[in-house]
Short mmCIF file of C-alpha atoms and ligand atoms in Angstrom, two decimals:
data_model
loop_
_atom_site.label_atom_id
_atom_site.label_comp_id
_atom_site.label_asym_id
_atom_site.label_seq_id
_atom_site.Cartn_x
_atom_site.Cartn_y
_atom_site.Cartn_z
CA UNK A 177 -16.08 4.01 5.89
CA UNK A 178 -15.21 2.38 9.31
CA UNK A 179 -15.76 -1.28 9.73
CA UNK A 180 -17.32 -3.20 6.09
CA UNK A 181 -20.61 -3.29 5.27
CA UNK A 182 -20.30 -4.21 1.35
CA UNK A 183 -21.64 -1.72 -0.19
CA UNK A 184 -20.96 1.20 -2.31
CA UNK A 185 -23.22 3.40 -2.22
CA UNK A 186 -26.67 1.41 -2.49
CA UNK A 187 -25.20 -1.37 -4.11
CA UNK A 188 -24.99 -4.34 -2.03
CA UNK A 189 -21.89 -6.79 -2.82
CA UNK A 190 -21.80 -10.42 -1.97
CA UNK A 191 -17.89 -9.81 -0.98
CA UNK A 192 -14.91 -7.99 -1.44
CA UNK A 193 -13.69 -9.35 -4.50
CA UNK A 194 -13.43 -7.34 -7.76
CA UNK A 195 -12.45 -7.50 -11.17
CA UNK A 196 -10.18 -4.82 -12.20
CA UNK A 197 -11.40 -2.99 -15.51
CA UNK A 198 -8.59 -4.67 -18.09
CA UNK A 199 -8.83 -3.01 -21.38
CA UNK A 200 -8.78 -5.69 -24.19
CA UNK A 201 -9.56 -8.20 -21.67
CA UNK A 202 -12.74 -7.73 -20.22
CA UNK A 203 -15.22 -9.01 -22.58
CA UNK A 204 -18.74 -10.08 -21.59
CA UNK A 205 -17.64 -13.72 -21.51
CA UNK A 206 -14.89 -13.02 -18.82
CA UNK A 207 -16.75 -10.42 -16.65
CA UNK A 208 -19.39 -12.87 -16.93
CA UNK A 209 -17.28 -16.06 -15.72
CA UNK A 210 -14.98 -14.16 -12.92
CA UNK A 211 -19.02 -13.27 -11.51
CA UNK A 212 -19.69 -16.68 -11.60
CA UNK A 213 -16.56 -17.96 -9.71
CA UNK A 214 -16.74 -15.47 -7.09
CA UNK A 215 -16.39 -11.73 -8.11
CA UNK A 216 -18.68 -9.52 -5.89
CA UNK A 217 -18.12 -6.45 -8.68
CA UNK A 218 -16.84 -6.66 -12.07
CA UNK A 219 -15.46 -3.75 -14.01
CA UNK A 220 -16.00 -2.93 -17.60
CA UNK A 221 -13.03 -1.65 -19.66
CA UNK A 222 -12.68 1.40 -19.92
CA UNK A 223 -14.46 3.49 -22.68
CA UNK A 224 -14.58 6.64 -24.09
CA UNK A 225 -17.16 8.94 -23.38
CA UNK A 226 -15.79 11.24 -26.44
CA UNK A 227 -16.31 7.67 -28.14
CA UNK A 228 -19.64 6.68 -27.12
CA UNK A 229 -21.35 10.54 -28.05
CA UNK A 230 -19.94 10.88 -31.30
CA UNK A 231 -19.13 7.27 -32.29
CA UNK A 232 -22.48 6.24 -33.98
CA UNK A 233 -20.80 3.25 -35.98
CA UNK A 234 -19.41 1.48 -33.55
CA UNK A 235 -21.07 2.51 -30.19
CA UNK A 236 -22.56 -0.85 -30.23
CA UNK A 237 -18.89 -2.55 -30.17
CA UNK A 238 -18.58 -0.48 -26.86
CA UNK A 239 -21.79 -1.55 -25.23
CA UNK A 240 -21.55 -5.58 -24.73
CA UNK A 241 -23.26 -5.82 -21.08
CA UNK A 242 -25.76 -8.25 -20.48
CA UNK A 243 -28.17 -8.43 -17.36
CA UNK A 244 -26.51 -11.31 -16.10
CA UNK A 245 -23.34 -9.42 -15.00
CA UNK A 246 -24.91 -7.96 -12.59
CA UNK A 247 -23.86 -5.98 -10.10
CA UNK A 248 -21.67 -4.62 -12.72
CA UNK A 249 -19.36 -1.02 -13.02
CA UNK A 250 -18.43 0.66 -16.34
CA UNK A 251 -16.07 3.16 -16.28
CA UNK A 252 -15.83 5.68 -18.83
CA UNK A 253 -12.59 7.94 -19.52
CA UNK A 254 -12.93 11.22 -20.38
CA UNK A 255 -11.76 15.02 -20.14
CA UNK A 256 -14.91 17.53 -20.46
CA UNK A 257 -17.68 17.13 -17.64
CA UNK A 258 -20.39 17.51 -20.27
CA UNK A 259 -19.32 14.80 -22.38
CA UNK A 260 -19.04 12.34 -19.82
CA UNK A 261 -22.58 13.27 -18.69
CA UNK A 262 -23.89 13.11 -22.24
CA UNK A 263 -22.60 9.71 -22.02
CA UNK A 264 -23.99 8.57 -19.50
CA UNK A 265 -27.10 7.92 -21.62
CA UNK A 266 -25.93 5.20 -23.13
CA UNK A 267 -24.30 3.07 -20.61
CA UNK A 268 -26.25 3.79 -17.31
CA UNK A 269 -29.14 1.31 -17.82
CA UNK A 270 -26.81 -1.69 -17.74
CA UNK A 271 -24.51 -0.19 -14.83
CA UNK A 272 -25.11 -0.35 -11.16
CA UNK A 273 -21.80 1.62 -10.33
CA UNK A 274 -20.53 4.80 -12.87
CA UNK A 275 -16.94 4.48 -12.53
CA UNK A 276 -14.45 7.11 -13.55
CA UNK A 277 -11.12 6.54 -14.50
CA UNK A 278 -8.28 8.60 -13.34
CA UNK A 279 -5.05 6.32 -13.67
CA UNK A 280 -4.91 5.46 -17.41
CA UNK A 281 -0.98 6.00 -17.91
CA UNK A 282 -1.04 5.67 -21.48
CA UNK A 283 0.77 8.68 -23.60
CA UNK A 284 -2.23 9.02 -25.71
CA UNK A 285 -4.80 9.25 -22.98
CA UNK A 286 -2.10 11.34 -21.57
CA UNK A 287 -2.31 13.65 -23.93
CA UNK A 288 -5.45 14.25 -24.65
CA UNK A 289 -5.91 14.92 -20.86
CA UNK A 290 -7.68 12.59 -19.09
CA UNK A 291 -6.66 8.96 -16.97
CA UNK A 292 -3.84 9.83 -15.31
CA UNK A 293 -2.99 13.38 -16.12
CA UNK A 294 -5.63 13.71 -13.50
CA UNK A 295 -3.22 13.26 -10.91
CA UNK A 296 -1.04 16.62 -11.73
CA UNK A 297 -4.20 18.21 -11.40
CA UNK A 298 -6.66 16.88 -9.01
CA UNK A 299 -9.13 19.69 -8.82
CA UNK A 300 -10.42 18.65 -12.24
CA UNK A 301 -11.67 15.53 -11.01
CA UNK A 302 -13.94 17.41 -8.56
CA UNK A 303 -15.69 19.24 -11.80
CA UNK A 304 -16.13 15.83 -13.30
CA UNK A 305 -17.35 13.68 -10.58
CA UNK A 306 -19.41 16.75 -9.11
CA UNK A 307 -20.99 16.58 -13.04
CA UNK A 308 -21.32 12.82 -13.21
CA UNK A 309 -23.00 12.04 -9.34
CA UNK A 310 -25.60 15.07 -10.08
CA UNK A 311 -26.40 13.39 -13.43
CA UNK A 312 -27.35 10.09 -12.42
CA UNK A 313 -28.68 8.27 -9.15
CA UNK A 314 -25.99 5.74 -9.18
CA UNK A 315 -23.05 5.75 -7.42
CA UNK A 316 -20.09 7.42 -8.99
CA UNK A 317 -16.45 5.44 -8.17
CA UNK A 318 -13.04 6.85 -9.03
CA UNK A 319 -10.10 4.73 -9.45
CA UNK A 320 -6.44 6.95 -9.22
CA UNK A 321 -3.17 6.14 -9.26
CA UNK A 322 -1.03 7.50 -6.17
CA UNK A 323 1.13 10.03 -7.94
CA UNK A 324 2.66 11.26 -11.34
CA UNK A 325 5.73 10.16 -10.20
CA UNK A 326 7.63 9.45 -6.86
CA UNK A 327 8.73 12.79 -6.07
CA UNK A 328 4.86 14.24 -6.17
CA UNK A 329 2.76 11.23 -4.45
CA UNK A 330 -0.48 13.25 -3.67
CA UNK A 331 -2.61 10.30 -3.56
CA UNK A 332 -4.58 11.43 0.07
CA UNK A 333 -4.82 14.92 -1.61
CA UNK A 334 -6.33 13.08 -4.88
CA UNK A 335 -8.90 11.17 -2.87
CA UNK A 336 -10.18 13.92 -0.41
CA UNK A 337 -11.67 15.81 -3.22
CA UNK A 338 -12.86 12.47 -4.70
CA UNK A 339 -14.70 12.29 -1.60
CA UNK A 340 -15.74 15.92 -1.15
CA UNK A 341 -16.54 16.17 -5.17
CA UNK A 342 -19.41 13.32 -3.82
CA UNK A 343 -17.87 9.97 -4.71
CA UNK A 344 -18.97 6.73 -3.44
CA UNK A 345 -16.17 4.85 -3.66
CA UNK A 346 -12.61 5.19 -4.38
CA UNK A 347 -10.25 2.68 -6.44
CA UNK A 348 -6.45 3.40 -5.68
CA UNK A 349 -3.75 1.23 -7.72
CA UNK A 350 -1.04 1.77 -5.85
CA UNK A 351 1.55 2.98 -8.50
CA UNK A 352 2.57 5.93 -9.88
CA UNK A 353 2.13 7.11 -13.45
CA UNK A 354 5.63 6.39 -14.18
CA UNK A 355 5.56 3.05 -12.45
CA UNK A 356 3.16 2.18 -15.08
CA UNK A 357 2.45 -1.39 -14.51
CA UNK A 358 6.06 -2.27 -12.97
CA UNK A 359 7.47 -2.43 -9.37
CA UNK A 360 6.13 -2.91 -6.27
CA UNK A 361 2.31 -1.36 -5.21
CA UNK A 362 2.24 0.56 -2.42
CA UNK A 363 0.09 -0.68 -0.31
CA UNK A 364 0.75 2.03 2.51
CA UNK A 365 -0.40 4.81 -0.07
CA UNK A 366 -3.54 2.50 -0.30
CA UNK A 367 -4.09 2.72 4.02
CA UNK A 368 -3.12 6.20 3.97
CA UNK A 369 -6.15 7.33 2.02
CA UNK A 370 -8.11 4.54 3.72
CA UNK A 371 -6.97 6.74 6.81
CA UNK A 372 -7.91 9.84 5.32
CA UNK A 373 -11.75 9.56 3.81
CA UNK A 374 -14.66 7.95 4.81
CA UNK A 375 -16.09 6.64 1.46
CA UNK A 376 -15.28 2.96 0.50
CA UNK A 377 -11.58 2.29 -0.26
CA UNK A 378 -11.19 -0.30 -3.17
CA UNK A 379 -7.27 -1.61 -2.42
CA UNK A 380 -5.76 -2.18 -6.00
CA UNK A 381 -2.05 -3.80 -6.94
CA UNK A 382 -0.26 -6.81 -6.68
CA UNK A 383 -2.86 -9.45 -5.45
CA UNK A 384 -2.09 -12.54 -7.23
CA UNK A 385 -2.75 -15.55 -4.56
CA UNK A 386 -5.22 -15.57 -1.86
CA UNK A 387 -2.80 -14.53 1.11
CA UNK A 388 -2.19 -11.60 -0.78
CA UNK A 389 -5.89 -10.54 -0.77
CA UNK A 390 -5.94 -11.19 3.42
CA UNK A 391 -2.59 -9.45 3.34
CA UNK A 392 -4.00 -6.58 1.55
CA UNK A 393 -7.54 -5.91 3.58
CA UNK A 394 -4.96 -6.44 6.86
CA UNK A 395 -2.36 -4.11 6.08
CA UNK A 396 -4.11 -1.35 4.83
CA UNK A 397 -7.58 -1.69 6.27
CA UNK A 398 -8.93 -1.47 2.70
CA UNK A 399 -12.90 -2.26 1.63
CA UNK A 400 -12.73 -4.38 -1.17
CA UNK A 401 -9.97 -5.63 -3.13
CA UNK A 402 -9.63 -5.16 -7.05
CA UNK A 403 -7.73 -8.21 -8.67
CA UNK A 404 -6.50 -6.75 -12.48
CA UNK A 405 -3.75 -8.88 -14.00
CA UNK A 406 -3.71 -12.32 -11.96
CA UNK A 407 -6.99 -12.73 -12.80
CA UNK A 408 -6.54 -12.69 -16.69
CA UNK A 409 -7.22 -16.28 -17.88
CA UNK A 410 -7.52 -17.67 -13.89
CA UNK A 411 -11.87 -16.75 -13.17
CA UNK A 412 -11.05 -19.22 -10.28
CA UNK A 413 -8.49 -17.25 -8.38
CA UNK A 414 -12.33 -15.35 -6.95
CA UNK A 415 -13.09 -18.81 -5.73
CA UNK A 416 -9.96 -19.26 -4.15
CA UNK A 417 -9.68 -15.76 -2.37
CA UNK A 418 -12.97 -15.76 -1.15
CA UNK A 419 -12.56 -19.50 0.56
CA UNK A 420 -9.49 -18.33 2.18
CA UNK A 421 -11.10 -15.41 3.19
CA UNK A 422 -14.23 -17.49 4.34
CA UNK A 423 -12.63 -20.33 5.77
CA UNK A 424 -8.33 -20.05 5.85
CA UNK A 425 -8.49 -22.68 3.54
CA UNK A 426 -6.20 -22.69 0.58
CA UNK A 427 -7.94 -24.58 -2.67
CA UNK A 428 -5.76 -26.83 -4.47
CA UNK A 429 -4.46 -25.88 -7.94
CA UNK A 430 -6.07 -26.73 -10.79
CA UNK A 431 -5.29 -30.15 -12.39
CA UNK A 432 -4.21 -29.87 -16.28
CA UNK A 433 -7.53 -31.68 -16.88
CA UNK A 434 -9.51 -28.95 -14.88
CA UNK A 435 -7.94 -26.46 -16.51
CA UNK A 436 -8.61 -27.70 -19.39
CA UNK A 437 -12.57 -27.82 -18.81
CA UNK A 438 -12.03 -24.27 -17.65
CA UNK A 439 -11.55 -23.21 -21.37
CA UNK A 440 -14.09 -25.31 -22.74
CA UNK A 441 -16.72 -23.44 -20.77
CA UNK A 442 -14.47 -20.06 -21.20
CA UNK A 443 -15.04 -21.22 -24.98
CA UNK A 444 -19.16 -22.15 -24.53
CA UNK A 445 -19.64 -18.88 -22.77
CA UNK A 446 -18.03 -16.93 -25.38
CA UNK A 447 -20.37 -18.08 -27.95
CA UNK A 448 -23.20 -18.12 -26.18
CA UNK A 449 -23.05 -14.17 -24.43
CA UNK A 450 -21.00 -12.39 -26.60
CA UNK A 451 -22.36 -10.12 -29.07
CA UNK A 452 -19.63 -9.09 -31.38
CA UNK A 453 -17.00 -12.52 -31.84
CA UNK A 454 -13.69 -12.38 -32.48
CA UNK A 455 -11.39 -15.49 -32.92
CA UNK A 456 -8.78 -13.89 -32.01
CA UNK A 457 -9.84 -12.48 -29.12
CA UNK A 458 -11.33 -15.98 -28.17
CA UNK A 459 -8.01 -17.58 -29.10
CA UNK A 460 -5.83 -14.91 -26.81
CA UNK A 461 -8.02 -15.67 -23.36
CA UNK A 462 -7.43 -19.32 -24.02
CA UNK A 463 -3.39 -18.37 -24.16
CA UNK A 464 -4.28 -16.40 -20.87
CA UNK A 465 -5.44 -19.39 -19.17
CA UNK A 466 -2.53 -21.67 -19.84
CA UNK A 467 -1.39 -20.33 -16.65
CA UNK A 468 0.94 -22.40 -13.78
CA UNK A 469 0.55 -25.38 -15.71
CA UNK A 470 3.48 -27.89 -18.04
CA UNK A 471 5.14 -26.85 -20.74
CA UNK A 472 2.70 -23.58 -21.03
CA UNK A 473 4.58 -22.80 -23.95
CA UNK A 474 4.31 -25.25 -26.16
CA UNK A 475 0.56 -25.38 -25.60
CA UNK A 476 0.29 -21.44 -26.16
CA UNK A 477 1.97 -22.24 -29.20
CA UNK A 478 -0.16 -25.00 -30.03
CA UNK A 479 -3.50 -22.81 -29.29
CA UNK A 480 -2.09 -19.97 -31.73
CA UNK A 481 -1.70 -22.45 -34.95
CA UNK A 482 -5.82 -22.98 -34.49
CA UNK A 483 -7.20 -21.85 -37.10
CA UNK A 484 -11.31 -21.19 -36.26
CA UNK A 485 -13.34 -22.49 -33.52
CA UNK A 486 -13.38 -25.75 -34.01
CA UNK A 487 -9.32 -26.11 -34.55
CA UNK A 488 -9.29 -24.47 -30.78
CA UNK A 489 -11.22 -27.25 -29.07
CA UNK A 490 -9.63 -30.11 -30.54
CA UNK A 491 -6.14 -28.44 -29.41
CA UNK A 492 -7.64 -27.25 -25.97
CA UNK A 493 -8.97 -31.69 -25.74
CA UNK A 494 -5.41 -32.87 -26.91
CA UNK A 495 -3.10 -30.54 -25.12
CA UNK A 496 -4.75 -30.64 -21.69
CA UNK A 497 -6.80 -34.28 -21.83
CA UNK A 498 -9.95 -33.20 -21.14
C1 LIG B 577 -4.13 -5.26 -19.97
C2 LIG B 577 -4.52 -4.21 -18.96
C3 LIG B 577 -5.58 -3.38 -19.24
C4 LIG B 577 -5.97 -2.40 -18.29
N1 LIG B 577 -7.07 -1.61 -18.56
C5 LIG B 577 -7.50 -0.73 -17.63
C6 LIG B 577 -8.69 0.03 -17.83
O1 LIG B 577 -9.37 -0.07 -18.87
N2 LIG B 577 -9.06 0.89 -16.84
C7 LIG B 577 -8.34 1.02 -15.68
O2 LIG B 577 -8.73 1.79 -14.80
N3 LIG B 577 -7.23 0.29 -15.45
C8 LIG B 577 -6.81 -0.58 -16.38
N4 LIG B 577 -5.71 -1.36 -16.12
C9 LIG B 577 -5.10 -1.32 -14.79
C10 LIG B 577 -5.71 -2.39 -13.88
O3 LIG B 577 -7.10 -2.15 -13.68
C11 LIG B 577 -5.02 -2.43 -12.50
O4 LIG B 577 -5.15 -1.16 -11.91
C12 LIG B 577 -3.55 -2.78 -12.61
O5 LIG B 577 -3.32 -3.86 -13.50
C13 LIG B 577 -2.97 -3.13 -11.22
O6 LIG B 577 -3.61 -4.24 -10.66
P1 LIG B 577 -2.93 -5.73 -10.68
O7 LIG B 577 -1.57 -5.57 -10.04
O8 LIG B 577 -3.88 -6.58 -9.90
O9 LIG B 577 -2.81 -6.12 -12.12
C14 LIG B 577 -5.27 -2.27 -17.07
C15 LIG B 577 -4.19 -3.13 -16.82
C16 LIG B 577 -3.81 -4.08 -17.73
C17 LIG B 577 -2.64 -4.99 -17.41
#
């Protein structure tokens, strides 16, 4: 795609801005609040499509989107074409994008040959996105990773049959499967494919402040930009990017007090949207949000001693005097 339009595929975007899929991180509450402080796409965490056709019991714990998340991608993971179209039954009616995931590094997914081990051997992405986009009449997204390792970077190769295999989009985290999560992206991998297809190219690593998002879209001529761990615990930072974006203008940080409220309503949303609740789970995105602020420490300790609900608040009112 030369020159932006926002869109992938039919879906119209209000920006650029996207929430990575974070597995263990992206509940409904948090998709929810990083759409309401200025995502333009969130991302569901990844899940199974082996999972979601033969897990009866807990297919519901898989399936927490609600219609206000809208426009909204799930991704599935998976290995055999069929499966992930026999999937698709289940997830498509809340999902505006189907996104495929082809960059999980994790030994297990590793070996039982999906995510990453996709990018030692491309051409079985083309048999599962082929699959996928003929199944359904939304767009199908892949997200890669630019290589197995260093020596074997074959991330335009990787994203040329994305594109030919009928993709709308492509997602590329600029890391290796080695690199797992550490060292620098590489953000000329990410303008080399944008150089090389004409689909959408979703820029992915390292973003953490708003000059890093104009940095990105300038140096590699990227679509959109996907915002994964900076984002964890800080909804805001999609307010922030898209003002400087918008306007150059760099939005203060928040006080202790504001970040404070910022949980309460993380907390409110939680209860009121999501389906399945787990204290703990509640209790670890509140830890994720003491972020940049005094003595983050000793509140994350403070936050880990509550003890239900209730417990949380009155630490969340004390520590940040809200
Ligand atoms: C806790 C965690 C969970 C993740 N889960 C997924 C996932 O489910 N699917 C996926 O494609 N990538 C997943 N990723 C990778 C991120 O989407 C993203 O590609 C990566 O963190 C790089 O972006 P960042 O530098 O902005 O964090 C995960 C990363 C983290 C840290």
């Amino acid at each position: 795609m030369k020159g932006n339009t926002l869109k992938i595929g039919n879906v119209k975007l209000a920006n650029q801005l996207m929430l990575a899929p974070l597995l263990g991180v992206n509940c409904t509450a948090f998709r929810l609040m990083c759409h309401e402080y200025g995502a333009g796409l969130v991302f569901s965490q990844m899940i199974h499509s082996m999972g979601l056709v033969k897990g009866e019991r807990n297919r519901d714990t898989m399936i927490d989107f609600i219609k206000d998340e809208r426009p909204l991608a799930v991704q599935i993971i998976g290995r055999d074409p069929k499966i992930v179209v026999e999937s698709l039954q289940y997830i498509e009616e809340y999902a505006d994008i189907i996104d495929l995931n082809f960059g999980c590094p994790d030994a297990d997914v590793l070996g039982q040959k999906m995510g990453a081990y996709f990018s030692k051997h491309p051409e079985g992405m083309s048999k599962i996105i082929n699959a996928v986009a003929s199944a359904t009449n939304k767009p199908v997204t892949a997200k890669i990773r630019i290589g197995w390792d260093s020596q074997s970077l074959n991330h335009t190769q990787q994203a040329k049959i994305i594109e030919d295999a009928g993709a709308a989009a492509i997602t590329v985290h600029g890391r290796t499967k080695d690199q797992q999560y550490a060292g620098k992206a590489n953000w000329v991998a990410i303008k080399q494919v944008k150089d090389k297809v004409n689909i959408p190219v979703i820029g992915n690593g390292d973003v953490r402040e708003p000059e890093d998002a104009r940095k990105m879209l300038d140096q590699t001529g990227c679509d959109f930009v996907m915002i994964g761990r900076a984002a964890m615990g800080n909804p805001v930072l999609f307010r922030k990017c898209n003002e400087f974006l918008d306007h150059k203008k760099l939005l203060p940080r928040l006080t202790e007090a504001e970040r404070g409220k910022l949980i309460l309503e993380f907390i409110a949303l939680y209860n009121k949207v999501q389906k399945i609740k787990r204290f703990t789970e509640l209790k670890q995105h509140a830890m994720w949000f003491c972020k940049d602020i005094r003595d983050a420490t000793g509140k994350r300790r403070e936050i880990a001693k509550a003890e239900d609900e209730a417990g949380l608040v009155s630490v969340i009112k004390q520590q940040f005097s809200t």
